[in-house]
Amino acid sequence: MADLAAAPTREVTTRRKRRDWTPELLSLPALLAVLAVMGFPLIYLGWMSLNRWSMVGFEPPRFIGVRNFIQLGEDARFVEALGRTFWFTALGLASNLPLGLGIALLMHERFPGRSLCRALLILPMVATPAAMGLVWVIMLDPTLGIVRYVLGLIGISHPPLWLADPDLVVPTLVAVDAWMWTPMVALICIAGLAALPSEPFEAALVDGASALQRFRYLTLPMMLPTLMVAAMLRLMDLLKLIDIVYVMTGGGPGHLSETINLYNYLAALSYDKIGYGSAIALVLFAIVMACTLVLIWLRRPSS
Amino acid sequence: MKRWQRRRLYAAVAAWTVTAALIAPFLWMVLGSFKTTVDFLAFPPVFVFAPTLDNYRQVLADNSFLRYTLNSTIVAAGATGVGLLLGVPAAYALARWRRTAIGVVLLMARMAPGIAFLIPLFVMFLQLQLVGSYVSLIASHLIFTLPLTVWMMVGFIEAVPVEIEKAALIDGCSILGVLLRIIVPLTAQGIAATGILAFIASWNNFLFALVLANDNTKTLPVAVLGYIGYNSIQWGTLMAAATFITLPVLVLALCVQRYIVRGLVAGAVSG
Amino acid sequence: MSTFVTRRSLLAATLAAPAIGRARAAGFDWKRFNGTQLRFMVSVHPWTEWAQKQLPALEADTGIKLNIEILYEDQLRQKLPLTLRSDPGAVDGFFTLPSWDAASFSRARWYTSLEPLIGSDLTAPDWEIGDFFPNILNIHRFGGQLVGIPISTEVQALFYNKAMLAAKGVNPPKTLDELMTSAKALNDPAGNVAGYVTRGDGVQALYTFAPFLFAYGGRWLDDQGKPELTGAAFTNALKYYGDVLRAAGPPNILGMQWKTTYPLFQQERAAMFQDAVNFLAYFRDPSQSRIADKVAMLPVPAGPSGSHSTVIAWGPAIAASSKKKEATWTAIQWLTSKKNMLAASLATTLPSSRKSVFSDEAYVKAAPAGVIDIVQGQIPNAVPNGANPLVVQVPETRAAIGQAIVAALRGEDVAKAAAEAQKQVLAIING
């Protein structure tokens, strides 16, 4: 129910309550834009997913109903990509969130150069993913890369194979993605920490609570809403991961690092299976929606 | 050393180590932009070398590169501007009236896999004879700048006390007037932060431009890929181009970094 | 002596299949299409980069304003079909690689047959189609029609570092067995040096894997156009490819794309390297490579069925939906004339598709040492368009076969991988 007391509306003088259309009018331009660049394409996408359509040639699309979706269920590559995307997301969240919070706690302390440090945190977020992906490929190269050199300095003479190791390729990509986006989580947590009230902490100190206890019983519970926000942002992006995978491995070796979004891209634009690719895109969209709604639902009781 | 001094020391060391680790790859890229290809790929890595400006000379001498910079600027500014123009009123509606419909729609927009819309958008723009135009790129970038704008501005708007607006309305001001004369000035920093985040997102996007842009409207990230030749990669030049692309947005981001954080949190908590 | 030619008769000449033997005009009018504006869509390639620099000269000679749009290769493959289909007439000419495009573009009827144009009076008399190597010209023939003009000859070669081989007393290998032994002898994991490196990325590796398939007497498709991947040849080739790279390749060979294989060779971290001959130019460039004076080439190693490189060629083609086909042909023939092909080869060091360029003194002197021999030596036995099966769905097929190569590189059962690839490719072709 709209909180009419807070809304800056004019006083209603007539007896009959007339619905205030102001908010709808204000949001109309934005809604129209969304309808144009997203709504219509989404409907078109839905229609394409029910067809078989190739761009090569002039044959019109052929309606095949839900056969694309049935085929998806039998497509091993799709099922694997799905599982792999969830794995990517789980690893991403498990690394981004604790690391982000940790960096934030660190940056919460007072030390010389703190504001410079905080400012520099943006750097990974701002670098062009396409170019940085290529830089990372060279840095990680087990023969020529600087990472090998650095590991050699600390005594590891046989570096891991990173992107060439079937077991490490996904974690490596998660790590590169974490390098890019953990700073964002950290920045969100920094603001969250700054907004926390200081009384409970002071009281805890007086009561003799240790740093660990203060963290576990005060910081963490109070930071949960902020962490949920970061988690939601990261969840949506991780499920849709494609940029760095495209640039760094192309989904390889074989299909071992292929995410759903990449398979969607390849199916539609490379394999010329527009209908099939559209079906994959719709499934991905549904999954992102479902996961996000779950997170939102989880958030409700704690806020 | 006193206990609190020791704590500061440990914090400083840890924080600076983390920061150094985070910016190291970027520094490596910038360093590489001054190397020849043979030095860039050398192992053990070369830290002391004869720097060359040839890479930058090559990038800047390439007339197209300056054109791509202009394209990126136009598209990013356009996507940001339109995003703000449409998004701020919508954010105001969401913040004050809490009609969650628009919020949900925009959240869904953020959830969609953007590239899924590439082909429908391409076909749509083809019918409208807009493929390869700035309009098509700006319109497609709205897919992510608009949700981002609304998301962040909601929080900033909520920070403004409602009383000011109520007073203005009682004085006979219209809603539009309230927006322009009260909300915008009071959330100026928020608008700046939001605008810059949207600008960065648009600036760095390359998958859309890959399909929707032609040679005249090609943006920088796509141009960077152009340094991957048919059978060679001019690494030094690529690094120079990549550095060149990152610098403007870096400067912008550093200017408003504090407000970016505030907006990200505020918008999310209420959204 | 000039014959009166109407637009309608020109169009008829273009659409009719067999070549029309019209009398050639004595003075060829290069400016016949003065003022026409054309648009080509091409991919990144040394030749297209050279071509873009010739546009002022083209306009001066013919009055044609040509706009060449250079796209990243993946980008071209996405945009070109979309544009040809949805916006007919927008693109007049495009860059085509028949091994990849021929089957699908022919089915889509997007090519214009060039023979009628060549035989008509729209072609300058000194353009001489006979000057092109016949087997190279055949690369651009599909369904009996010539669809494009090949602008270079891309074969593969086995590159090796003379100094590194001499240091270990290893002879440059000519056969598969010799390659295996020398690669192992040159391999030095402790010293961070690999004996042999080539592509390890499933999809990209088809190109460098092909010579091994042919060396064992195999081929991609049988006479009915069905995949021939369950034969002994494919399985043996898979096994060899996997074995040699696991034994003597860099540790991270799995998934290695060409963008990280050739730097290893250039930085002397690999003693031998196999890929397209085009890489030679960069190996000889002192600003990019440490081996400028140490690199040498051999033909691809010979197996039980001999040594067979692939030979592919990019080239400009005329879009069937173009409304300015004749002008497009004029532009294309200007770019591919004897004079300009020589200039292109001198500028890009690419081996030409014209015989006259190969025998031209200036080119012989300017060409990187060894290129002429390695190309001319391998052309007779090379498999035209052998880089991948000539099917309509090339990317998907490459992905399926690539899985088998990846399996071989992981040391898995090659027979099983081959059977799986066969199954998938059949499904793709039939599906």
PDB file of N, CA and C in Angstrom, chain C residues 318-359:
ATOM      1  N   ILE C 318      31.657 -10.815 -54.850  1.00  0.00           N
ATOM      2  CA  ILE C 318      30.605  -9.826 -55.132  1.00  0.00           C
ATOM      3  C   ILE C 318      29.290 -10.334 -54.569  1.00  0.00           C
ATOM      4  N   ALA C 319      28.617  -9.493 -53.796  1.00  0.00           N
ATOM      5  CA  ALA C 319      27.345  -9.887 -53.210  1.00  0.00           C
ATOM      6  C   ALA C 319      26.286  -9.998 -54.295  1.00  0.00           C
ATOM      7  N   ALA C 320      25.498 -11.064 -54.225  1.00  0.00           N
ATOM      8  CA  ALA C 320      24.470 -11.276 -55.238  1.00  0.00           C
ATOM      9  C   ALA C 320      23.415 -10.183 -55.197  1.00  0.00           C
ATOM     10  N   SER C 321      23.219  -9.597 -54.022  1.00  0.00           N
ATOM     11  CA  SER C 321      22.171  -8.584 -53.894  1.00  0.00           C
ATOM     12  C   SER C 321      22.680  -7.194 -54.208  1.00  0.00           C
ATOM     13  N   SER C 322      23.943  -7.084 -54.583  1.00  0.00           N
ATOM     14  CA  SER C 322      24.474  -5.764 -54.888  1.00  0.00           C
ATOM     15  C   SER C 322      23.822  -5.208 -56.150  1.00  0.00           C
ATOM     16  N   LYS C 323      23.589  -3.908 -56.141  1.00  0.00           N
ATOM     17  CA  LYS C 323      22.994  -3.310 -57.332  1.00  0.00           C
ATOM     18  C   LYS C 323      24.059  -2.711 -58.239  1.00  0.00           C
ATOM     19  N   LYS C 324      25.291  -2.889 -57.845  1.00  0.00           N
ATOM     20  CA  LYS C 324      26.378  -2.294 -58.635  1.00  0.00           C
ATOM     21  C   LYS C 324      27.445  -3.341 -58.914  1.00  0.00           C
ATOM     22  N   LYS C 325      26.996  -4.486 -59.418  1.00  0.00           N
ATOM     23  CA  LYS C 325      27.928  -5.588 -59.577  1.00  0.00           C
ATOM     24  C   LYS C 325      29.072  -5.233 -60.515  1.00  0.00           C
ATOM     25  N   GLU C 326      28.755  -4.557 -61.610  1.00  0.00           N
ATOM     26  CA  GLU C 326      29.794  -4.292 -62.603  1.00  0.00           C
ATOM     27  C   GLU C 326      30.849  -3.371 -62.017  1.00  0.00           C
ATOM     28  N   ALA C 327      30.392  -2.349 -61.291  1.00  0.00           N
ATOM     29  CA  ALA C 327      31.348  -1.434 -60.676  1.00  0.00           C
ATOM     30  C   ALA C 327      32.183  -2.178 -59.627  1.00  0.00           C
ATOM     31  N   THR C 328      31.520  -3.046 -58.875  1.00  0.00           N
ATOM     32  CA  THR C 328      32.236  -3.829 -57.875  1.00  0.00           C
ATOM     33  C   THR C 328      33.306  -4.673 -58.535  1.00  0.00           C
ATOM     34  N   TRP C 329      32.960  -5.254 -59.679  1.00  0.00           N
ATOM     35  CA  TRP C 329      33.950  -6.076 -60.372  1.00  0.00           C
ATOM     36  C   TRP C 329      35.126  -5.222 -60.807  1.00  0.00           C
ATOM     37  N   THR C 330      34.830  -3.996 -61.271  1.00  0.00           N
ATOM     38  CA  THR C 330      35.914  -3.111 -61.689  1.00  0.00           C
ATOM     39  C   THR C 330      36.862  -2.856 -60.518  1.00  0.00           C
ATOM     40  N   ALA C 331      36.285  -2.576 -59.359  1.00  0.00           N
ATOM     41  CA  ALA C 331      37.122  -2.308 -58.183  1.00  0.00           C
ATOM     42  C   ALA C 331      37.946  -3.536 -57.826  1.00  0.00           C
ATOM     43  N   ILE C 332      37.290  -4.703 -57.862  1.00  0.00           N
ATOM     44  CA  ILE C 332      37.999  -5.927 -57.484  1.00  0.00           C
ATOM     45  C   ILE C 332      39.114  -6.212 -58.477  1.00  0.00           C
ATOM     46  N   GLN C 333      38.851  -6.041 -59.766  1.00  0.00           N
ATOM     47  CA  GLN C 333      39.925  -6.366 -60.691  1.00  0.00           C
ATOM     48  C   GLN C 333      41.051  -5.363 -60.598  1.00  0.00           C
ATOM     49  N   TRP C 334      40.754  -4.130 -60.274  1.00  0.00           N
ATOM     50  CA  TRP C 334      41.816  -3.161 -60.087  1.00  0.00           C
ATOM     51  C   TRP C 334      42.718  -3.583 -58.934  1.00  0.00           C
ATOM     52  N   LEU C 335      42.082  -4.029 -57.822  1.00  0.00           N
ATOM     53  CA  LEU C 335      42.854  -4.438 -56.654  1.00  0.00           C
ATOM     54  C   LEU C 335      43.640  -5.716 -56.901  1.00  0.00           C
ATOM     55  N   THR C 336      43.132  -6.567 -57.824  1.00  0.00           N
ATOM     56  CA  THR C 336      43.794  -7.855 -58.038  1.00  0.00           C
ATOM     57  C   THR C 336      44.553  -7.891 -59.358  1.00  0.00           C
ATOM     58  N   SER C 337      44.821  -6.723 -59.945  1.00  0.00           N
ATOM     59  CA  SER C 337      45.565  -6.712 -61.202  1.00  0.00           C
ATOM     60  C   SER C 337      47.002  -7.139 -60.935  1.00  0.00           C
ATOM     61  N   LYS C 338      47.704  -7.436 -62.021  1.00  0.00           N
ATOM     62  CA  LYS C 338      49.087  -7.915 -61.854  1.00  0.00           C
ATOM     63  C   LYS C 338      49.908  -6.891 -61.094  1.00  0.00           C
ATOM     64  N   LYS C 339      49.779  -5.649 -61.509  1.00  0.00           N
ATOM     65  CA  LYS C 339      50.585  -4.601 -60.889  1.00  0.00           C
ATOM     66  C   LYS C 339      50.278  -4.489 -59.399  1.00  0.00           C
ATOM     67  N   ASN C 340      48.978  -4.484 -59.082  1.00  0.00           N
ATOM     68  CA  ASN C 340      48.617  -4.264 -57.686  1.00  0.00           C
ATOM     69  C   ASN C 340      48.855  -5.478 -56.812  1.00  0.00           C
ATOM     70  N   MET C 341      48.734  -6.674 -57.373  1.00  0.00           N
ATOM     71  CA  MET C 341      49.027  -7.859 -56.576  1.00  0.00           C
ATOM     72  C   MET C 341      50.509  -7.903 -56.235  1.00  0.00           C
ATOM     73  N   LEU C 342      51.335  -7.435 -57.193  1.00  0.00           N
ATOM     74  CA  LEU C 342      52.765  -7.381 -56.899  1.00  0.00           C
ATOM     75  C   LEU C 342      53.011  -6.391 -55.771  1.00  0.00           C
ATOM     76  N   ALA C 343      52.386  -5.221 -55.886  1.00  0.00           N
ATOM     77  CA  ALA C 343      52.539  -4.217 -54.827  1.00  0.00           C
ATOM     78  C   ALA C 343      52.073  -4.771 -53.489  1.00  0.00           C
ATOM     79  N   ALA C 344      50.969  -5.508 -53.504  1.00  0.00           N
ATOM     80  CA  ALA C 344      50.441  -6.063 -52.252  1.00  0.00           C
ATOM     81  C   ALA C 344      51.423  -7.051 -51.653  1.00  0.00           C
ATOM     82  N   SER C 345      51.973  -7.927 -52.483  1.00  0.00           N
ATOM     83  CA  SER C 345      52.908  -8.910 -51.950  1.00  0.00           C
ATOM     84  C   SER C 345      54.170  -8.257 -51.439  1.00  0.00           C
ATOM     85  N   LEU C 346      54.595  -7.179 -52.099  1.00  0.00           N
ATOM     86  CA  LEU C 346      55.779  -6.484 -51.610  1.00  0.00           C
ATOM     87  C   LEU C 346      55.485  -5.816 -50.271  1.00  0.00           C
ATOM     88  N   ALA C 347      54.283  -5.286 -50.131  1.00  0.00           N
ATOM     89  CA  ALA C 347      53.947  -4.563 -48.903  1.00  0.00           C
ATOM     90  C   ALA C 347      53.658  -5.503 -47.742  1.00  0.00           C
ATOM     91  N   THR C 348      53.007  -6.634 -48.012  1.00  0.00           N
ATOM     92  CA  THR C 348      52.566  -7.493 -46.917  1.00  0.00           C
ATOM     93  C   THR C 348      53.409  -8.735 -46.753  1.00  0.00           C
ATOM     94  N   THR C 349      54.285  -9.023 -47.721  1.00  0.00           N
ATOM     95  CA  THR C 349      55.093 -10.251 -47.797  1.00  0.00           C
ATOM     96  C   THR C 349      54.239 -11.503 -47.934  1.00  0.00           C
ATOM     97  N   LEU C 350      52.966 -11.359 -48.226  1.00  0.00           N
ATOM     98  CA  LEU C 350      52.120 -12.536 -48.403  1.00  0.00           C
ATOM     99  C   LEU C 350      52.455 -13.218 -49.723  1.00  0.00           C
ATOM    100  N   PRO C 351      52.517 -14.559 -49.716  1.00  0.00           N
ATOM    101  CA  PRO C 351      52.736 -15.245 -50.991  1.00  0.00           C
ATOM    102  C   PRO C 351      51.523 -15.025 -51.879  1.00  0.00           C
ATOM    103  N   SER C 352      51.774 -14.643 -53.101  1.00  0.00           N
ATOM    104  CA  SER C 352      50.671 -14.257 -53.973  1.00  0.00           C
ATOM    105  C   SER C 352      49.974 -15.457 -54.589  1.00  0.00           C
ATOM    106  N   SER C 353      48.850 -15.202 -55.221  1.00  0.00           N
ATOM    107  CA  SER C 353      48.145 -16.257 -55.947  1.00  0.00           C
ATOM    108  C   SER C 353      48.426 -16.151 -57.435  1.00  0.00           C
ATOM    109  N   ARG C 354      49.228 -15.163 -57.818  1.00  0.00           N
ATOM    110  CA  ARG C 354      49.549 -14.976 -59.236  1.00  0.00           C
ATOM    111  C   ARG C 354      50.945 -15.500 -59.538  1.00  0.00           C
ATOM    112  N   LYS C 355      51.063 -16.186 -60.649  1.00  0.00           N
ATOM    113  CA  LYS C 355      52.372 -16.740 -61.013  1.00  0.00           C
ATOM    114  C   LYS C 355      53.350 -15.621 -61.310  1.00  0.00           C
ATOM    115  N   SER C 356      52.874 -14.566 -61.963  1.00  0.00           N
ATOM    116  CA  SER C 356      53.790 -13.504 -62.391  1.00  0.00           C
ATOM    117  C   SER C 356      54.467 -12.841 -61.200  1.00  0.00           C
ATOM    118  N   VAL C 357      53.767 -12.769 -60.086  1.00  0.00           N
ATOM    119  CA  VAL C 357      54.369 -12.137 -58.910  1.00  0.00           C
ATOM    120  C   VAL C 357      55.520 -12.997 -58.393  1.00  0.00           C
ATOM    121  N   PHE C 358      55.306 -14.306 -58.380  1.00  0.00           N
ATOM    122  CA  PHE C 358      56.332 -15.198 -57.873  1.00  0.00           C
ATOM    123  C   PHE C 358      57.611 -15.113 -58.687  1.00  0.00           C
ATOM    124  N   SER C 359      57.471 -14.825 -59.999  1.00  0.00           N
ATOM    125  CA  SER C 359      58.677 -14.794 -60.806  1.00  0.00           C
ATOM    126  C   SER C 359      59.205 -13.377 -60.965  1.00  0.00           C
TER     127      SER C 359
END
